[in-house]
Short mmCIF file of C-alpha atoms and ligand atoms in Angstrom, two decimals:
data_model
loop_
_atom_site.label_atom_id
_atom_site.label_comp_id
_atom_site.label_asym_id
_atom_site.label_seq_id
_atom_site.Cartn_x
_atom_site.Cartn_y
_atom_site.Cartn_z
CA MET A 1 20.20 -19.70 -4.43
CA LYS A 2 17.65 -21.77 -2.42
CA VAL A 3 14.87 -23.57 -4.22
CA PRO A 4 11.54 -21.96 -3.13
CA ALA A 5 9.35 -24.28 -0.94
CA GLN A 6 6.71 -26.25 -2.90
CA GLY A 7 3.89 -24.43 -4.43
CA LEU A 8 5.37 -21.28 -4.02
CA PRO A 9 6.55 -18.50 -6.58
CA PRO A 10 10.38 -18.11 -7.13
CA ARG A 11 10.21 -14.38 -6.60
CA VAL A 12 7.64 -11.92 -4.96
CA ARG A 13 7.64 -8.35 -5.73
CA ILE A 14 7.19 -6.25 -2.38
CA HIS A 15 5.29 -3.05 -2.93
CA GLU A 16 6.61 -1.07 -0.02
CA VAL A 17 4.00 1.21 1.60
CA GLY A 18 5.70 2.80 4.51
CA ALA A 19 6.27 6.16 3.34
CA ARG A 20 2.45 6.54 2.23
CA ASP A 21 0.42 4.34 4.41
CA GLY A 22 2.78 4.09 7.21
CA LEU A 23 3.41 7.85 7.79
CA GLN A 24 -0.05 9.18 6.81
CA ASN A 25 -1.57 8.16 10.19
CA GLU A 26 1.40 9.84 12.19
CA LYS A 27 0.17 12.84 14.28
CA THR A 28 3.44 14.66 14.34
CA VAL A 29 4.72 15.84 10.94
CA VAL A 30 7.57 14.07 9.78
CA PRO A 31 9.92 16.76 8.01
CA THR A 32 9.95 16.25 4.06
CA GLU A 33 13.76 15.72 4.30
CA VAL A 34 13.38 12.72 6.78
CA LYS A 35 10.57 11.22 4.43
CA ALA A 36 12.99 11.65 1.52
CA GLU A 37 15.99 10.03 3.40
CA PHE A 38 13.55 7.23 4.26
CA ILE A 39 12.52 6.43 0.65
CA ARG A 40 16.26 6.59 -0.30
CA ARG A 41 17.30 4.07 2.46
CA LEU A 42 14.30 1.62 1.50
CA ALA A 43 15.55 1.82 -2.13
CA GLU A 44 19.20 1.05 -1.10
CA ALA A 45 17.87 -1.99 1.12
CA GLY A 46 16.64 -3.19 -2.21
CA LEU A 47 12.89 -2.43 -2.42
CA SER A 48 12.07 -1.51 -6.02
CA THR A 49 8.51 -0.20 -5.59
CA ILE A 50 8.00 2.35 -2.81
CA GLU A 51 4.99 4.16 -2.61
CA ALA A 52 6.10 7.68 -2.12
CA THR A 53 3.10 10.04 -1.08
CA SER A 54 -0.66 10.81 -2.00
CA PHE A 55 -1.80 13.70 -3.96
CA VAL A 56 -5.20 14.10 -2.03
CA HIS A 57 -6.65 17.09 -0.29
CA PRO A 58 -4.11 18.32 2.55
CA LYS A 59 -6.71 18.86 4.82
CA TRP A 60 -7.91 15.33 4.77
CA VAL A 61 -4.30 13.95 5.15
CA PRO A 62 -2.19 16.74 6.55
CA GLN A 63 1.01 14.38 7.00
CA LEU A 64 1.40 14.09 2.93
CA ALA A 65 0.75 17.88 2.53
CA ASP A 66 4.28 18.15 1.28
CA ALA A 67 3.99 15.88 -1.59
CA GLU A 68 5.01 18.81 -4.21
CA GLN A 69 8.24 19.28 -2.07
CA LEU A 70 8.91 15.65 -1.51
CA PHE A 71 8.56 14.26 -5.05
CA PRO A 72 11.37 16.21 -6.42
CA LEU A 73 13.68 15.12 -3.63
CA ILE A 74 13.47 11.60 -4.72
CA GLY A 75 13.18 11.98 -8.48
CA GLU A 76 16.61 10.64 -9.10
CA LEU A 77 15.49 7.32 -7.83
CA THR A 78 13.52 6.74 -11.00
CA GLY A 79 16.57 6.89 -13.11
CA SER A 80 19.07 4.35 -13.64
CA GLY A 81 21.34 5.48 -10.70
CA ALA A 82 23.08 3.42 -8.23
CA VAL A 83 20.22 1.70 -6.81
CA GLY A 84 18.71 0.99 -10.02
CA ASP A 85 15.51 2.53 -11.43
CA ILE A 86 12.78 2.50 -8.65
CA ALA A 87 9.11 2.71 -9.28
CA LEU A 88 7.52 5.42 -6.96
CA PRO A 89 3.83 5.11 -7.32
CA VAL A 90 1.64 7.97 -5.50
CA LEU A 91 -2.07 7.91 -4.60
CA VAL A 92 -4.45 10.23 -6.69
CA PRO A 93 -8.15 10.32 -5.92
CA ASN A 94 -9.22 12.48 -8.66
CA GLU A 95 -8.50 14.70 -11.65
CA ARG A 96 -7.10 17.51 -9.40
CA GLY A 97 -4.73 14.83 -7.58
CA LEU A 98 -3.77 13.47 -11.30
CA ASP A 99 -2.62 16.95 -12.42
CA ARG A 100 -0.67 17.42 -9.47
CA ALA A 101 1.15 14.15 -10.16
CA LEU A 102 1.55 14.54 -13.83
CA ALA A 103 2.85 18.01 -13.30
CA LEU A 104 5.86 16.38 -11.03
CA GLY A 105 6.41 13.45 -13.72
CA ALA A 106 4.88 10.65 -11.80
CA ARG A 107 4.92 7.35 -13.75
CA ARG A 108 2.52 4.97 -11.46
CA ILE A 109 -0.60 6.27 -9.94
CA ALA A 110 -3.18 4.24 -7.60
CA VAL A 111 -6.54 5.42 -7.40
CA PHE A 112 -8.21 3.83 -4.06
CA GLY A 113 -11.96 2.62 -3.98
CA SER A 114 -13.82 0.92 -1.27
CA ALA A 115 -15.93 -2.14 -1.17
CA THR A 116 -18.22 -0.48 1.41
CA GLU A 117 -20.56 2.48 1.38
CA THR A 118 -19.62 3.79 4.80
CA PHE A 119 -15.94 3.68 3.96
CA ALA A 120 -16.29 5.32 0.59
CA ALA A 121 -18.28 8.20 2.26
CA ARG A 122 -15.65 8.58 4.88
CA ASN A 123 -12.57 8.35 2.81
CA LEU A 124 -13.48 9.90 -0.39
CA ASN A 125 -16.67 11.77 0.50
CA ARG A 126 -18.75 9.69 -2.32
CA THR A 127 -20.68 6.70 -2.50
CA VAL A 128 -19.04 3.66 -3.89
CA ASP A 129 -20.32 4.31 -7.54
CA GLY A 130 -19.61 7.95 -7.06
CA SER A 131 -16.00 7.16 -6.50
CA LEU A 132 -15.70 4.99 -9.45
CA ALA A 133 -17.15 7.95 -11.65
CA MET A 134 -14.56 10.03 -10.06
CA PHE A 135 -11.64 7.60 -11.08
CA GLU A 136 -12.94 7.04 -14.52
CA PRO A 137 -11.42 10.09 -16.16
CA VAL A 138 -8.29 9.77 -13.73
CA VAL A 139 -7.60 6.24 -15.29
CA THR A 140 -8.26 7.24 -18.80
CA ARG A 141 -6.05 10.08 -18.77
CA ALA A 142 -3.31 8.32 -16.73
CA LYS A 143 -3.47 5.20 -19.44
CA GLY A 144 -3.34 7.99 -22.10
CA ALA A 145 -0.14 9.43 -20.84
CA GLY A 146 1.48 5.74 -20.42
CA VAL A 147 1.08 5.85 -16.65
CA HIS A 148 0.70 2.47 -14.60
CA VAL A 149 -2.39 2.42 -12.63
CA ARG A 150 -2.95 0.49 -9.62
CA GLY A 151 -6.53 0.19 -8.14
CA TYR A 152 -6.79 -0.12 -4.53
CA LEU A 153 -9.75 -1.94 -2.93
CA SER A 154 -10.41 -1.23 0.65
CA MET A 155 -12.50 -2.96 3.31
CA CYS A 156 -12.49 -6.27 1.14
CA PHE A 157 -12.88 -8.50 4.30
CA GLY A 158 -14.44 -6.66 7.07
CA ASP A 159 -15.41 -3.10 7.76
CA PRO A 160 -15.56 -1.34 11.32
CA TRP A 161 -19.02 0.20 10.64
CA GLU A 162 -20.71 -2.47 8.47
CA GLY A 163 -19.10 -5.72 9.96
CA ALA A 164 -17.97 -8.73 7.44
CA VAL A 165 -18.21 -7.82 3.77
CA PRO A 166 -19.92 -10.35 1.59
CA VAL A 167 -17.48 -11.65 -1.07
CA PRO A 168 -19.91 -10.82 -4.28
CA GLN A 169 -20.04 -7.19 -3.00
CA VAL A 170 -16.29 -6.86 -3.16
CA VAL A 171 -16.05 -8.81 -6.62
CA ARG A 172 -18.43 -6.15 -8.06
CA VAL A 173 -16.30 -3.17 -7.20
CA ALA A 174 -13.01 -5.09 -8.09
CA LYS A 175 -14.29 -5.93 -11.56
CA ALA A 176 -15.55 -2.23 -11.97
CA LEU A 177 -12.10 -1.07 -10.94
CA MET A 178 -10.46 -3.49 -13.61
CA ASP A 179 -13.07 -2.34 -16.15
CA LEU A 180 -11.88 1.35 -15.86
CA GLY A 181 -8.51 0.00 -17.09
CA CYS A 182 -6.53 -0.45 -13.78
CA ASP A 183 -3.33 -2.43 -14.56
CA GLU A 184 -3.29 -3.95 -11.02
CA LEU A 185 -5.90 -4.57 -8.20
CA SER A 186 -4.52 -4.33 -4.62
CA LEU A 187 -7.01 -6.15 -2.01
CA GLY A 188 -6.89 -4.01 1.12
CA ASP A 189 -7.93 -5.89 4.37
CA THR A 190 -7.92 -2.19 5.94
CA ILE A 191 -8.82 -3.29 9.61
CA GLY A 192 -6.95 -6.62 9.45
CA VAL A 193 -9.74 -9.09 10.08
CA ALA A 194 -9.03 -11.37 7.09
CA THR A 195 -8.31 -15.09 7.77
CA PRO A 196 -6.73 -17.62 5.33
CA GLY A 197 -9.95 -19.27 4.27
CA HIS A 198 -11.59 -16.12 3.47
CA VAL A 199 -8.72 -14.93 1.40
CA THR A 200 -8.96 -18.09 -0.80
CA ALA A 201 -12.69 -17.43 -1.25
CA LEU A 202 -12.25 -14.02 -2.72
CA LEU A 203 -9.21 -14.89 -4.61
CA THR A 204 -11.01 -17.89 -6.14
CA ALA A 205 -14.36 -15.63 -6.53
CA LEU A 206 -12.31 -12.97 -8.39
CA ASN A 207 -10.79 -15.42 -10.78
CA GLU A 208 -14.49 -16.76 -11.48
CA ALA A 209 -15.36 -13.28 -12.41
CA GLY A 210 -12.42 -12.87 -14.89
CA VAL A 211 -9.84 -11.11 -12.74
CA PRO A 212 -6.51 -13.14 -13.27
CA THR A 213 -4.41 -13.75 -10.46
CA GLY A 214 -1.27 -12.16 -12.16
CA THR A 215 -2.96 -8.65 -11.79
CA ILE A 216 -3.86 -9.12 -8.26
CA GLY A 217 -1.77 -7.79 -4.95
CA VAL A 218 -2.66 -8.29 -1.45
CA HIS A 219 -2.27 -5.72 1.30
CA PHE A 220 -2.95 -6.86 4.71
CA HIS A 221 -2.91 -5.01 8.02
CA ASP A 222 -1.69 -7.05 10.90
CA THR A 223 -4.38 -6.35 13.68
CA TYR A 224 -5.04 -9.74 14.85
CA GLY A 225 -1.70 -11.30 13.84
CA GLN A 226 -2.88 -13.00 10.55
CA ALA A 227 -1.18 -11.00 8.09
CA LEU A 228 1.69 -13.62 7.24
CA SER A 229 -0.75 -16.60 7.31
CA ASN A 230 -2.94 -14.55 4.76
CA THR A 231 0.12 -13.63 2.74
CA LEU A 232 1.23 -17.18 2.56
CA THR A 233 -2.35 -18.40 1.47
CA ALA A 234 -2.28 -15.73 -1.27
CA LEU A 235 1.03 -16.71 -2.42
CA ARG A 236 0.04 -20.39 -2.53
CA HIS A 237 -2.98 -19.22 -4.75
CA GLY A 238 -0.57 -17.81 -7.34
CA VAL A 239 -0.16 -14.11 -6.25
CA THR A 240 3.33 -12.45 -6.65
CA THR A 241 2.70 -8.84 -5.45
CA VAL A 242 2.53 -8.26 -1.70
CA ASP A 243 2.08 -5.06 0.17
CA ALA A 244 4.06 -4.54 3.35
CA SER A 245 5.29 -1.34 5.37
CA ALA A 246 8.78 -1.16 6.47
CA GLY A 247 8.83 -1.57 10.36
CA GLY A 248 5.00 -2.21 10.48
CA LEU A 249 4.37 1.43 10.29
CA GLY A 250 0.88 2.58 9.49
CA GLY A 251 -2.98 2.50 9.64
CA CYS A 252 -5.57 4.57 7.85
CA PRO A 253 -6.85 7.96 9.24
CA TYR A 254 -10.27 7.32 8.12
CA ALA A 255 -10.80 3.71 9.31
CA LYS A 256 -10.75 3.48 13.12
CA SER A 257 -9.15 0.01 14.40
CA ALA A 258 -6.90 -0.07 11.34
CA THR A 259 -3.23 -0.78 12.87
CA GLY A 260 0.16 -1.38 10.99
CA ASN A 261 0.21 -3.11 7.69
CA LEU A 262 2.16 -6.29 7.38
CA ALA A 263 5.79 -5.38 8.56
CA THR A 264 8.28 -5.79 5.40
CA GLU A 265 10.64 -7.34 7.75
CA ASP A 266 8.52 -9.89 9.02
CA LEU A 267 7.31 -10.46 5.32
CA VAL A 268 11.18 -10.72 4.15
CA TRP A 269 11.89 -13.21 7.04
CA MET A 270 9.33 -15.58 6.01
CA LEU A 271 10.22 -15.45 2.31
CA ASP A 272 13.98 -15.74 2.89
CA GLY A 273 13.33 -18.77 5.11
CA LEU A 274 10.82 -20.40 2.25
CA GLY A 275 13.54 -19.53 -0.63
CA VAL A 276 11.27 -17.02 -2.18
CA HIS A 277 13.48 -14.28 -3.71
CA THR A 278 12.71 -10.63 -2.90
CA GLY A 279 15.81 -8.59 -3.51
CA VAL A 280 15.77 -7.15 -0.10
CA ASP A 281 18.65 -6.87 2.19
CA LEU A 282 16.90 -7.72 5.65
CA GLY A 283 19.74 -5.98 7.64
CA ALA A 284 19.87 -2.94 5.70
CA LEU A 285 16.05 -2.83 5.87
CA THR A 286 15.92 -3.53 9.70
CA ALA A 287 18.37 -0.78 10.13
CA THR A 288 16.42 1.64 8.19
CA SER A 289 13.35 1.09 10.23
CA VAL A 290 15.39 1.63 13.55
CA TRP A 291 16.44 4.70 12.22
CA MET A 292 12.75 5.72 11.26
CA ALA A 293 11.29 4.49 14.70
CA GLU A 294 13.94 6.74 16.51
CA ARG A 295 12.89 9.82 14.13
CA LEU A 296 9.33 8.64 15.35
CA GLY A 297 10.18 8.57 18.86
CA ARG A 298 8.79 4.96 19.51
CA PRO A 299 9.95 1.30 18.69
CA SER A 300 8.88 -0.42 15.75
CA PRO A 301 5.92 -2.84 16.21
CA SER A 302 7.75 -5.56 13.88
CA ARG A 303 8.80 -8.69 15.86
CA THR A 304 11.65 -9.20 13.28
CA VAL A 305 12.80 -5.58 13.70
CA ARG A 306 12.91 -6.14 17.53
CA ALA A 307 14.54 -9.42 17.28
CA LEU A 308 17.30 -8.38 14.70
CA SER A 309 18.05 -5.05 16.54
CA HIS A 310 18.00 -6.59 20.04
CA LYS A 311 21.07 -5.49 21.93
CA GLU A 312 22.14 -7.04 25.21
P1 LIG B 401 -14.23 16.55 -1.29
O1 LIG B 401 -14.24 17.60 -0.03
O2 LIG B 401 -15.41 15.97 -1.65
O3 LIG B 401 -13.57 17.34 -2.61
O4 LIG B 401 -12.88 15.69 -0.88
P2 LIG B 401 -14.16 18.15 -3.94
O5 LIG B 401 -13.96 17.41 -4.80
O6 LIG B 401 -15.48 18.66 -3.38
O7 LIG B 401 -13.04 19.47 -3.60
C1 LIG B 401 -13.03 20.29 -2.57
C2 LIG B 401 -11.82 21.31 -2.59
O8 LIG B 401 -10.94 20.55 -2.47
C3 LIG B 401 -11.61 21.98 -4.01
O9 LIG B 401 -11.05 23.17 -3.39
C4 LIG B 401 -10.78 20.93 -4.70
O10 LIG B 401 -9.91 21.80 -5.58
C5 LIG B 401 -10.04 20.55 -3.45
P3 LIG B 401 -11.89 24.50 -3.66
O11 LIG B 401 -12.36 24.67 -5.03
O12 LIG B 401 -12.86 24.43 -2.50
O13 LIG B 401 -10.85 25.51 -3.32
N1 LIG B 401 -9.19 19.44 -3.94
C6 LIG B 401 -8.02 18.98 -3.79
N2 LIG B 401 -6.89 19.82 -3.64
C7 LIG B 401 -5.74 18.98 -3.80
N3 LIG B 401 -5.42 17.82 -3.91
C8 LIG B 401 -6.51 17.20 -4.40
C9 LIG B 401 -8.10 17.53 -4.29
N4 LIG B 401 -9.08 17.40 -4.74
C10 LIG B 401 -9.94 18.22 -4.44
N5 LIG B 401 -6.66 15.82 -5.12
C11 LIG B 401 -11.19 13.89 -1.85
C12 LIG B 401 -12.86 14.45 -1.96
C13 LIG B 401 -11.32 12.66 -2.75
C14 LIG B 401 -10.28 15.29 -2.33
C15 LIG B 401 -10.99 13.96 -0.32
O14 LIG B 401 -11.94 13.19 0.34
C16 LIG B 401 -9.75 13.26 -0.02
O15 LIG B 401 -8.68 13.97 -0.24
N6 LIG B 401 -9.71 12.04 0.42
C17 LIG B 401 -8.23 11.23 0.68
C18 LIG B 401 -8.22 10.23 1.82
C19 LIG B 401 -7.07 9.73 1.93
O16 LIG B 401 -6.16 9.97 1.34
N7 LIG B 401 -7.14 8.28 2.77
C20 LIG B 401 -6.09 7.58 2.97
C21 LIG B 401 -5.60 6.84 1.83
S1 LIG B 401 -6.73 5.23 1.73
C22 LIG B 401 -5.86 4.01 2.47
O17 LIG B 401 -5.03 4.44 3.33
C23 LIG B 401 -6.29 2.64 2.36
C24 LIG B 401 -5.22 1.78 1.51
O18 LIG B 401 -4.01 1.57 2.21
C25 LIG B 401 -5.64 0.17 1.12
C26 LIG B 401 -6.19 -0.37 2.69
O19 LIG B 401 -5.44 -0.47 3.33
O20 LIG B 401 -7.44 -0.59 2.60
C27 LIG B 401 -4.92 2.32 0.24
MG1 LIG B 402 -3.40 0.41 4.01
#
């Protein structure tokens, strides 16, 4: 096994979001069986945390309206089967969503807040503080049931309506999410405008506010081609959880200009080269993204997928 480059962690946990963040923006509804097959293939490629779907209002995200049908189809992945015990987190905005997720046996949920008022209103129909109040009973009840809770925070760097988002504004909401009892915080660069210096400034400010690096994950979108540089910066800061989307699928239906997430293949290519262990088989993952791209009817935007699947 290669020794990781200096200043980098020996291993990184990839939080795969392709089936949720990736697909939620697709206009054509993907059949439930295809989603289940996608998730199974991701697990076989070595991804151990695969965000599966969202228990949100079906009118807000029609693509994920089949959460009740999908979840049982992939339930066997959470046992100690052929591909090991896979974590299948799901997004839950409120108690209604939590009830639906718990009824199906979900063991990991994620609430999703916003650092800006405009996105909180557009994505959750609430103010920032109103959404924190909505999450409070969700987190308390989930923790009481032994369920792991991730707190997403969107618009941590810039917002399409409000522009650059001040670091103290982000820190306040991040702290509030952690104070509710979230186990993990995922910093969302929803529209992909972050650059490395900004990433360091935010991580440092969060540490100073008492949020330890070990609880922080990073969620970069690649709009300006900065996602890998930002990821490397976060890894050098000590972050070991990185969100990525197979094939670079994605966006957010409630944030104009949110393009795809950092492609998992691009991330694995970089980490393999740096000697950082991920457990992911890049060939199997690429084949999965090519398969999914065929289902969606257009090629993957990931450069690594294109390079590795290129045939003369
Ligand atoms: P609302 O309209 O304010 O809801 O929406 P409400 O509480 O007033 O309830 C209205 C009706 O909806 C009620 O039904 C509820 O039962 C029902 P009625 O009594 O009128 O018949 N309802 C639900 N039904 C099913 N499941 C539920 C649910 N909740 C209420 N969970 C709400 C508020 C939060 C529900 C809505 O705004 C919503 O669903 N938003 C979800 C938006 C979303 O999923 N966005 C994408 C994910 S975030 C993202 O992608 C960013 C991220 O990737 C990080 C990054 O990149 O930044 C995570
Ligand atoms: Mg996202």
